[in-house]
mmCIF file of N, CA and C in Angstrom:
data_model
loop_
_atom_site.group_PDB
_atom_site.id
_atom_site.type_symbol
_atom_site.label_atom_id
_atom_site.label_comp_id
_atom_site.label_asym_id
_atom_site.label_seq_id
_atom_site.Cartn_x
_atom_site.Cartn_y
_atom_site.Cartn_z
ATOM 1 N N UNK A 296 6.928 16.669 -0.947
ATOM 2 C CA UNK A 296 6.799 16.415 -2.376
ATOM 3 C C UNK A 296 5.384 16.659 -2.833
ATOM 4 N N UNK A 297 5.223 17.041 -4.174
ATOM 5 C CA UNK A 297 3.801 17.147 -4.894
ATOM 6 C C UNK A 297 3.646 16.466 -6.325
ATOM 7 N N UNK A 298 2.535 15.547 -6.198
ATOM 8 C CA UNK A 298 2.124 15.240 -7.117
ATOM 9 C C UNK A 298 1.166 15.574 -8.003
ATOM 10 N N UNK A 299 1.166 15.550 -9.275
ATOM 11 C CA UNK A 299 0.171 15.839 -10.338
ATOM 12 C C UNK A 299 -0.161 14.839 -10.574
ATOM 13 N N UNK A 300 -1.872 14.536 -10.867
ATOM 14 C CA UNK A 300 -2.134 13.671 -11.388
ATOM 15 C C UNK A 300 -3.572 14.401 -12.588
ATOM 16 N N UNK A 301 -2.909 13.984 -13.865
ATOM 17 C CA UNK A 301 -4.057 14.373 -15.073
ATOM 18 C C UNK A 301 -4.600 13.737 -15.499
ATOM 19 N N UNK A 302 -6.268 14.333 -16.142
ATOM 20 C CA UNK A 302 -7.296 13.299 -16.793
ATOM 21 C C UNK A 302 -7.747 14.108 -17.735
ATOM 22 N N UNK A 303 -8.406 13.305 -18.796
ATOM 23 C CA UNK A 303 -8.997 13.847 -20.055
ATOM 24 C C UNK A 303 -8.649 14.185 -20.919
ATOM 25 N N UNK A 304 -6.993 13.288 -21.340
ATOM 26 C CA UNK A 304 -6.808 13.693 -22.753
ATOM 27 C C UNK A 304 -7.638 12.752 -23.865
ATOM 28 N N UNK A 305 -7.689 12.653 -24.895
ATOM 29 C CA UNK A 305 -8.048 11.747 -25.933
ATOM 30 C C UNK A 305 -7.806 11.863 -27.154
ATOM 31 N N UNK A 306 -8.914 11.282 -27.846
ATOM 32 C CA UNK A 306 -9.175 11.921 -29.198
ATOM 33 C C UNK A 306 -10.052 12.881 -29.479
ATOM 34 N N UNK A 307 -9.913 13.805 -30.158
ATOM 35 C CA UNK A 307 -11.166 14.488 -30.307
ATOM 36 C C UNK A 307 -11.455 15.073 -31.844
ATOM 37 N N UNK A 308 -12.618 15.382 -32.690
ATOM 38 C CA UNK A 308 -12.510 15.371 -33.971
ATOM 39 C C UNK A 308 -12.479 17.546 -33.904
ATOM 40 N N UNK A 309 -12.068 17.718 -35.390
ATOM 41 C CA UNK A 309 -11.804 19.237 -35.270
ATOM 42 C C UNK A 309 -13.079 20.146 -35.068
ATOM 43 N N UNK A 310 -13.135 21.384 -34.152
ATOM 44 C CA UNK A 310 -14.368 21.784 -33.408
ATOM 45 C C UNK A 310 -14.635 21.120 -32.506
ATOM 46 N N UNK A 311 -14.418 20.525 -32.246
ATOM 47 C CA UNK A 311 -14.823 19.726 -30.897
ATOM 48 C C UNK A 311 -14.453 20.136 -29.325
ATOM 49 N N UNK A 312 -14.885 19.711 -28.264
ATOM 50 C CA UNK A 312 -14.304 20.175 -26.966
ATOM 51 C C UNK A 312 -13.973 18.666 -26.100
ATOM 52 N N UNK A 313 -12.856 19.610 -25.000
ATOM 53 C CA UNK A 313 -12.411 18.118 -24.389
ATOM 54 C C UNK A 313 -12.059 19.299 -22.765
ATOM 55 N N UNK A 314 -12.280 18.465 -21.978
ATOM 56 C CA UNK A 314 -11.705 19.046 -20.633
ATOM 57 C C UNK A 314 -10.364 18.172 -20.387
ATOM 58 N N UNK A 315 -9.667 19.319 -19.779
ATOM 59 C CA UNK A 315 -8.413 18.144 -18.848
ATOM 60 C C UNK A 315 -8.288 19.212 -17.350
ATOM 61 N N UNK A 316 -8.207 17.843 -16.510
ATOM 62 C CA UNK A 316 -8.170 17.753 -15.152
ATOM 63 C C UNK A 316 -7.037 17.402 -14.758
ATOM 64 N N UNK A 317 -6.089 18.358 -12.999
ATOM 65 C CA UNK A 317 -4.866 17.979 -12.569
ATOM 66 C C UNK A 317 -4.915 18.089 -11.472
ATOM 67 N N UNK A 318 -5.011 17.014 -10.648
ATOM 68 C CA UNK A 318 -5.423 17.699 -8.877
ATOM 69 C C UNK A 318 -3.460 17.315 -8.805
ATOM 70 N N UNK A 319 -3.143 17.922 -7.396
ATOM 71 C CA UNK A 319 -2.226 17.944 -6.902
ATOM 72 C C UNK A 319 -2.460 17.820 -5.264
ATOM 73 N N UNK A 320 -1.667 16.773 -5.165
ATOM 74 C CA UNK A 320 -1.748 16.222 -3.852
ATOM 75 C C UNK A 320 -0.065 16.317 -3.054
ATOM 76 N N UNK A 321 -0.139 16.072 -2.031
ATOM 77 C CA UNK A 321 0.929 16.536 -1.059
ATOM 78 C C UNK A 321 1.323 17.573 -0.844
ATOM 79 N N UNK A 322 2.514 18.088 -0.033
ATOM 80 C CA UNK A 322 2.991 19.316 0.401
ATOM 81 C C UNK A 322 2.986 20.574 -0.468
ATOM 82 N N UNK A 323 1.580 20.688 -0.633
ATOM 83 C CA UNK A 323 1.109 22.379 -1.514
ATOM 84 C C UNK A 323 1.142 23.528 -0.940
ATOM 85 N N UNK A 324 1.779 24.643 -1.086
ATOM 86 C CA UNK A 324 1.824 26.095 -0.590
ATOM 87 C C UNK A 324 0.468 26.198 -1.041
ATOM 88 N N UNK A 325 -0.383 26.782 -0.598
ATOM 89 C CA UNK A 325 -1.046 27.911 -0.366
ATOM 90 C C UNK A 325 -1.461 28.693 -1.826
ATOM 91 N N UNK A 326 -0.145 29.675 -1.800
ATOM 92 C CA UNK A 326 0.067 30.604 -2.634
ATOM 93 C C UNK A 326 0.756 29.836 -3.964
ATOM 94 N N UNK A 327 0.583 29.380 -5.543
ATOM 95 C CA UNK A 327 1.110 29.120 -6.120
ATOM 96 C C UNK A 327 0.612 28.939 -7.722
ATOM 97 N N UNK A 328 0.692 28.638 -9.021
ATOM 98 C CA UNK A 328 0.685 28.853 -9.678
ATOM 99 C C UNK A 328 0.169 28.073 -10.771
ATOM 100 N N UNK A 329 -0.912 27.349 -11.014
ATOM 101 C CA UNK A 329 -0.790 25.838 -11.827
ATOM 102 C C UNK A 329 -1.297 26.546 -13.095
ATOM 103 N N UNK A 330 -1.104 25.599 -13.985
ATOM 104 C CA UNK A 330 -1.374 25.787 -15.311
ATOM 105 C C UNK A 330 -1.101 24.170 -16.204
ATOM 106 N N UNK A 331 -1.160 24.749 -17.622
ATOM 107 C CA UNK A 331 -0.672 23.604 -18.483
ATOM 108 C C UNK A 331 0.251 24.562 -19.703
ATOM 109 N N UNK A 332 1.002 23.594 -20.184
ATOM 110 C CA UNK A 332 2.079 23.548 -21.038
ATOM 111 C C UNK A 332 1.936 22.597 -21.991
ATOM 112 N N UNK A 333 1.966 22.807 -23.166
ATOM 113 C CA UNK A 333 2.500 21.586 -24.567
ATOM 114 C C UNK A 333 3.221 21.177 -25.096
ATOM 115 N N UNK A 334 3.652 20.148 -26.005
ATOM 116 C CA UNK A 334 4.331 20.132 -26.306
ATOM 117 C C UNK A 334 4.526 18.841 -27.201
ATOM 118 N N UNK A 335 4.971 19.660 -28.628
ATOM 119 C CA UNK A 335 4.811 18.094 -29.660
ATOM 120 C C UNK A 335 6.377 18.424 -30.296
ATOM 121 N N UNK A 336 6.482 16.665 -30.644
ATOM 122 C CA UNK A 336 7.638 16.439 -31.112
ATOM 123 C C UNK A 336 8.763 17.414 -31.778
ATOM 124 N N UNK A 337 9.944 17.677 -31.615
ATOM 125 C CA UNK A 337 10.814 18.700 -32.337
ATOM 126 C C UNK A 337 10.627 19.604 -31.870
ATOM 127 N N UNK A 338 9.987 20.412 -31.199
ATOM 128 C CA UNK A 338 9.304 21.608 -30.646
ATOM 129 C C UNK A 338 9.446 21.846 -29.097
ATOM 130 N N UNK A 339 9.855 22.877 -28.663
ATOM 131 C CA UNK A 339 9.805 23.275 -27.251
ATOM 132 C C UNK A 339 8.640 23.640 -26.764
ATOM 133 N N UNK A 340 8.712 22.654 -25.059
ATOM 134 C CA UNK A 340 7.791 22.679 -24.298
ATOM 135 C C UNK A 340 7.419 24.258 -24.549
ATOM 136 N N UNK A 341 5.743 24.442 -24.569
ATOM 137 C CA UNK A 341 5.209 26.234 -24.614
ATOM 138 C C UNK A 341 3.703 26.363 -23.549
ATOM 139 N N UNK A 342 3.897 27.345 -23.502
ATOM 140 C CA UNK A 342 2.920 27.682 -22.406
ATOM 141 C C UNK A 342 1.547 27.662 -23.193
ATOM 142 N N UNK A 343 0.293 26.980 -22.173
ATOM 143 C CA UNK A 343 -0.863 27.279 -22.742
ATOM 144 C C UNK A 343 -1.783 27.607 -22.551
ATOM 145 N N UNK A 344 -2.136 27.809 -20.349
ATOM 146 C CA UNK A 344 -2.760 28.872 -19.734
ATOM 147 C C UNK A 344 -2.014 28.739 -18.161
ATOM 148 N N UNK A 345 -1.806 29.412 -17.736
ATOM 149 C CA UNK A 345 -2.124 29.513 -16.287
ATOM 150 C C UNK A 345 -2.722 29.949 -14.887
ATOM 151 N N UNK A 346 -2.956 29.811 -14.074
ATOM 152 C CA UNK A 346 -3.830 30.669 -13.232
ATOM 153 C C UNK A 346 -3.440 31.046 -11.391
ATOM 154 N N UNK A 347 -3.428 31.793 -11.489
ATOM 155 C CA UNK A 347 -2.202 31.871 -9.674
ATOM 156 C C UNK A 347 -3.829 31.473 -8.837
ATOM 157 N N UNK A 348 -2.992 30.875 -7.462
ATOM 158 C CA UNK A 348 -4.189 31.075 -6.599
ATOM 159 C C UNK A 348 -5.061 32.327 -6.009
ATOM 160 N N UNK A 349 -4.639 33.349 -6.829
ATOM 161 C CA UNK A 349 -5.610 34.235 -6.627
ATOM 162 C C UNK A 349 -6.304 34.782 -7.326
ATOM 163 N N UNK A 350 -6.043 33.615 -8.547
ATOM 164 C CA UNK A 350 -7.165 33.837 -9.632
ATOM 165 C C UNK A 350 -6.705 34.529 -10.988
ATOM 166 N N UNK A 351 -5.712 35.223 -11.175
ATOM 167 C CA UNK A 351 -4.922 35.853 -12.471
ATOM 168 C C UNK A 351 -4.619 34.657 -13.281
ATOM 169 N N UNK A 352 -4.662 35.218 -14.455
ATOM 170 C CA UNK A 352 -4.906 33.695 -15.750
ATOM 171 C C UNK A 352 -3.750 34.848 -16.366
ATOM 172 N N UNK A 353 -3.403 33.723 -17.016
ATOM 173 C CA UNK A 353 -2.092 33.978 -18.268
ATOM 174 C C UNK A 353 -2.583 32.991 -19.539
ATOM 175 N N UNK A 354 -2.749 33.492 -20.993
ATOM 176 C CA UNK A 354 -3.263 32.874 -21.940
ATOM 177 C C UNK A 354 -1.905 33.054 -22.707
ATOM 178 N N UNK A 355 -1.645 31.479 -23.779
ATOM 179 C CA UNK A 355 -0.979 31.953 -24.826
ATOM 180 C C UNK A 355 -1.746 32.531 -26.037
ATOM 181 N N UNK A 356 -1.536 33.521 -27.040
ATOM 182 C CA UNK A 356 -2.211 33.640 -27.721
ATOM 183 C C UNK A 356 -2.979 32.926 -28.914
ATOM 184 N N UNK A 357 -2.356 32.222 -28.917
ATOM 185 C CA UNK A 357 -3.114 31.104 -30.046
ATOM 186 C C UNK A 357 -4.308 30.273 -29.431
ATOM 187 N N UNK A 358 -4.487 30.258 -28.096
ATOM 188 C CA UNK A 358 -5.712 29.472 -27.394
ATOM 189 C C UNK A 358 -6.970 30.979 -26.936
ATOM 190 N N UNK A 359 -6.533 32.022 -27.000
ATOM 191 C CA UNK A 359 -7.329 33.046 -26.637
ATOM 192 C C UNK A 359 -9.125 33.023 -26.873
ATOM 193 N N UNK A 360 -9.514 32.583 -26.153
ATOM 194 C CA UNK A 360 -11.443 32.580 -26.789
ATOM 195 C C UNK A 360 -11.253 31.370 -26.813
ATOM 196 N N UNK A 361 -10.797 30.518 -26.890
ATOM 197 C CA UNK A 361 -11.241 28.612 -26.907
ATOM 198 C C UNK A 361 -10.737 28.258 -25.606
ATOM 199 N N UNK A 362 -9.620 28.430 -25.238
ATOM 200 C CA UNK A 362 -9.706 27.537 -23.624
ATOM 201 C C UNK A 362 -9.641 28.727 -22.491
ATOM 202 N N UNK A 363 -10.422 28.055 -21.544
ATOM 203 C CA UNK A 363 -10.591 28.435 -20.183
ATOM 204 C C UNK A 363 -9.854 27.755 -19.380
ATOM 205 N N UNK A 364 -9.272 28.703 -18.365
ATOM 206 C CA UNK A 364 -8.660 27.772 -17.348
ATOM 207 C C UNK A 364 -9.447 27.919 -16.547
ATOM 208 N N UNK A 365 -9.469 27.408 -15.052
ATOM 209 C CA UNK A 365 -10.332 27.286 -13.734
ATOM 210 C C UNK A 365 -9.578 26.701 -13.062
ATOM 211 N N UNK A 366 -9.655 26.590 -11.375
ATOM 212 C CA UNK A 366 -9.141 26.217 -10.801
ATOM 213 C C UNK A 366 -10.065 25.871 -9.133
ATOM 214 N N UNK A 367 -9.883 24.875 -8.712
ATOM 215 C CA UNK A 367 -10.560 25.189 -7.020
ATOM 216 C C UNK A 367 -9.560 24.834 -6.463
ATOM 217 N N UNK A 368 -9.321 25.716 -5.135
ATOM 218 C CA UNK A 368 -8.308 26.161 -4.378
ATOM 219 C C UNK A 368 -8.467 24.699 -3.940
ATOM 220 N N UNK A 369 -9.744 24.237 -3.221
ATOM 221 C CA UNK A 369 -10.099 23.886 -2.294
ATOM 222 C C UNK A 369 -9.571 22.422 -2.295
ATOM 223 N N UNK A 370 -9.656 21.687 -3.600
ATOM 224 C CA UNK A 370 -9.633 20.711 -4.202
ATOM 225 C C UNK A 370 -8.141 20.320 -4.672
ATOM 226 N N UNK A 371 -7.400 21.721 -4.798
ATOM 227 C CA UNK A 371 -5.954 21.842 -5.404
ATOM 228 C C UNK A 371 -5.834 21.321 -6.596
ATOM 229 N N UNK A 372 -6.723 21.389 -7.628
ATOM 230 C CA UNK A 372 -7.230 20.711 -9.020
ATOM 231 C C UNK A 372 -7.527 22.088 -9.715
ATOM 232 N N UNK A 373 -6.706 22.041 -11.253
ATOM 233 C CA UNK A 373 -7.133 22.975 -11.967
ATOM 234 C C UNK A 373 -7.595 22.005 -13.431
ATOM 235 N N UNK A 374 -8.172 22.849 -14.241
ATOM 236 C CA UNK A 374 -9.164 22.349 -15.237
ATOM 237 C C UNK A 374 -8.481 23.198 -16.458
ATOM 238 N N UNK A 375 -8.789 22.993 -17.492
ATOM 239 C CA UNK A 375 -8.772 23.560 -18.954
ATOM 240 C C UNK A 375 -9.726 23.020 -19.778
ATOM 241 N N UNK A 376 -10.533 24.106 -20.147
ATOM 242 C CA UNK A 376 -11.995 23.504 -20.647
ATOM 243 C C UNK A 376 -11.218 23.805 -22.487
ATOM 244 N N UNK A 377 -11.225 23.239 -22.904
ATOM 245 C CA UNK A 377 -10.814 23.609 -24.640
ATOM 246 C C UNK A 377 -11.916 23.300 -25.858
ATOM 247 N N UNK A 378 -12.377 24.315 -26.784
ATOM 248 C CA UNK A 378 -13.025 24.524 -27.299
ATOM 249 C C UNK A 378 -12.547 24.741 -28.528
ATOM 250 N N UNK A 379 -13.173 24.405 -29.941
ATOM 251 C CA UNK A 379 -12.843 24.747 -31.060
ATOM 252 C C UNK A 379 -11.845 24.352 -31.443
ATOM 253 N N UNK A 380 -11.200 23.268 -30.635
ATOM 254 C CA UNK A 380 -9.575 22.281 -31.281
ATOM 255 C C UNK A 380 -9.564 22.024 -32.952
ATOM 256 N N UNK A 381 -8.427 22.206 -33.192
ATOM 257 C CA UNK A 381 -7.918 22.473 -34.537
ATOM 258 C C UNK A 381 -6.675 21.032 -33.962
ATOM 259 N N UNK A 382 -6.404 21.239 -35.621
ATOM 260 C CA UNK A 382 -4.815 19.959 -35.471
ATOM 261 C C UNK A 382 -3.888 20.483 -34.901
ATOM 262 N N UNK A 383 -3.866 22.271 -34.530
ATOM 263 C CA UNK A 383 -2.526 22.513 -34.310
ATOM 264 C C UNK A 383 -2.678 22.803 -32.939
ATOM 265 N N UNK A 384 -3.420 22.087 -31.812
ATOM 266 C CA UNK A 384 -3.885 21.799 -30.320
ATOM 267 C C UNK A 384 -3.431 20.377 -30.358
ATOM 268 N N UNK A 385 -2.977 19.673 -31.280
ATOM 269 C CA UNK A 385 -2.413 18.296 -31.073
ATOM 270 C C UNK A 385 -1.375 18.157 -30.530
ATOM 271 N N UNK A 386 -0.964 17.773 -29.022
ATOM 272 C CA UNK A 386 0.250 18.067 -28.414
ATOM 273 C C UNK A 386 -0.141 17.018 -27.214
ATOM 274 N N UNK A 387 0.625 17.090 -26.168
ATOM 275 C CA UNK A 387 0.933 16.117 -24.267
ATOM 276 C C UNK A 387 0.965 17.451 -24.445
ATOM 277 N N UNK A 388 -0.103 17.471 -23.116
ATOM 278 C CA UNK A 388 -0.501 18.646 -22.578
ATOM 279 C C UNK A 388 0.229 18.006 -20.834
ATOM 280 N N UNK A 389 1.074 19.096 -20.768
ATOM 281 C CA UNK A 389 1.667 18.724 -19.009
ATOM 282 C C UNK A 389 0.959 19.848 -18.353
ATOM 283 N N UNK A 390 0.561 19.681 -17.284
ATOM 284 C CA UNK A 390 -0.268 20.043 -15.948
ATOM 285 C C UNK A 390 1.285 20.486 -15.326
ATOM 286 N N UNK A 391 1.247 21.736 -14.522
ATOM 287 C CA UNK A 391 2.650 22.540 -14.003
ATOM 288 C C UNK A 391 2.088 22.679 -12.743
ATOM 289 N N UNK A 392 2.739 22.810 -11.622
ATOM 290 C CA UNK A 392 2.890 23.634 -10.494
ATOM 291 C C UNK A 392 3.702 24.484 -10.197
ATOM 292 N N UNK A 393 3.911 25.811 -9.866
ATOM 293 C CA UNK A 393 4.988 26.414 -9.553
ATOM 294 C C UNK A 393 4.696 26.953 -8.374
ATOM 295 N N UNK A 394 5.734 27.354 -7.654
ATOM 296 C CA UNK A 394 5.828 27.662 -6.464
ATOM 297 C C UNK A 394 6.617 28.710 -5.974
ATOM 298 N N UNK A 395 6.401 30.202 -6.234
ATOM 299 C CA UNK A 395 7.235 31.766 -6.718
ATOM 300 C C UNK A 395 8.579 31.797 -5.218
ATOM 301 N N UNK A 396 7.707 31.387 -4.489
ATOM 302 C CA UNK A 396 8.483 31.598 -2.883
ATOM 303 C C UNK A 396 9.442 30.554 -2.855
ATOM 304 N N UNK A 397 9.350 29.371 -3.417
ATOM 305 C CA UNK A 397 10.307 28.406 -3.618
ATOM 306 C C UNK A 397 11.476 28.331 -4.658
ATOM 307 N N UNK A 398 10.775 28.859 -5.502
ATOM 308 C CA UNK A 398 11.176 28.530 -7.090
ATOM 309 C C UNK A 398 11.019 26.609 -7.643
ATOM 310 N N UNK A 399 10.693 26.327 -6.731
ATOM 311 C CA UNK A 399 10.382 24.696 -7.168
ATOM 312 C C UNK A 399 9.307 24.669 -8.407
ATOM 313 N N UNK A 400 9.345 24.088 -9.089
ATOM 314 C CA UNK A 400 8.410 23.958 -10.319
ATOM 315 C C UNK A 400 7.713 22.464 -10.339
ATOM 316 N N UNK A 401 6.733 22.127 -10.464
ATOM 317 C CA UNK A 401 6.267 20.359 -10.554
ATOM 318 C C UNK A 401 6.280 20.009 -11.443
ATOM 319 N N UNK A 402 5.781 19.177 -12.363
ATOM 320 C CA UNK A 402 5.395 18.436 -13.904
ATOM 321 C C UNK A 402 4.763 17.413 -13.678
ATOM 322 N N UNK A 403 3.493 16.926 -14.027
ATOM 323 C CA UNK A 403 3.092 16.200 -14.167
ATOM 324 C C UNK A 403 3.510 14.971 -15.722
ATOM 325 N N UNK A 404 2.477 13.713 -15.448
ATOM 326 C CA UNK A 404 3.317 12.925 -16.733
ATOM 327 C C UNK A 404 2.999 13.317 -17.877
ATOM 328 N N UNK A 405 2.154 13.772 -18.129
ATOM 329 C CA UNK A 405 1.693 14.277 -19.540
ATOM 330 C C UNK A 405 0.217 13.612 -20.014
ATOM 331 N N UNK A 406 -0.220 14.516 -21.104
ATOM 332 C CA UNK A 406 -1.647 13.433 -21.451
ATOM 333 C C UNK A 406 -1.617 13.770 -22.735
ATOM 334 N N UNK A 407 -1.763 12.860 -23.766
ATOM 335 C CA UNK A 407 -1.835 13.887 -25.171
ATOM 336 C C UNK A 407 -3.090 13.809 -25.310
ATOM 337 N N UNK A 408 -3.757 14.949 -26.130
ATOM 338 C CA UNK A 408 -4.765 15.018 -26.750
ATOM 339 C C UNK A 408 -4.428 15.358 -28.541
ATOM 340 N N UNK A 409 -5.492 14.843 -29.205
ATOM 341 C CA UNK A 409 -5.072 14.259 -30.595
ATOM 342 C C UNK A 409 -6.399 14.889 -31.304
ATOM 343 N N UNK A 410 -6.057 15.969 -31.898
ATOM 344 C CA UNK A 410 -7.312 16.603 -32.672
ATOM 345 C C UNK A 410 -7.225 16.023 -34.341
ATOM 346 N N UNK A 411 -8.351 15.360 -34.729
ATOM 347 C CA UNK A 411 -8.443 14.311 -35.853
ATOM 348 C C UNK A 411 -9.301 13.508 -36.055
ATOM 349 N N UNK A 412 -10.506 14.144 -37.483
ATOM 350 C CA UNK A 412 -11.408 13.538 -37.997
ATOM 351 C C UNK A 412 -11.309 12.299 -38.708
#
């Protein structure tokens, strides 16, 4: 089994920056896929970066130039640095694992972050 565990959602006012953190602990491949996903009320869960362990990033376009993803292998913790939050970054941001050779997917519990002066 694998766990997610996330940090650094909050409040944050508009322009502003916030990091969020997801290490993953237990039975981790190697080779696999983490990222984050959003998702606010009425609305389907949507993608919002990801990054394989070999370093290829996937952006949705509406975050393009404000968040960075990162990741250390080493640590099994990936990051999303977010920059320039607007209200419409107001969402539970879930932390993902995927696993291509498995098809198993993880989810972490969620964290919201709340963009609002």
């Amino acid at each position: 089994q694998v766990q997610l565990v996330e940090s650094g959602g909050g409040l944050v006012q508009p322009g502003g920056s916030l990091r969020l953190s997801c290490a993953a602990s237990g039975s981790i491949f190697r080779i696999n896929t983490m990222g984050w996903y959003r998702q606010v009320p009425g609305k389907e869960r949507e993608l919002v970066a990801t990054m394989t362990s070999g370093g290829s990033t996937n952006y949705a376009d509406s975050v393009k130039g404000r968040f960075t993803i990162s990741r250390d292998n080493a640590k099994n913790t990936v990051y999303l640095q977010m920059n320039s939050l607007n209200s419409e970054d107001t969402a539970v941001y879930y932390c993902n694992l995927y696993v291509a050779d498995t098809g198993v997917r993880y989810w972490a519990k969620g964290t919201l972050v709340t963009v609002s002066s």
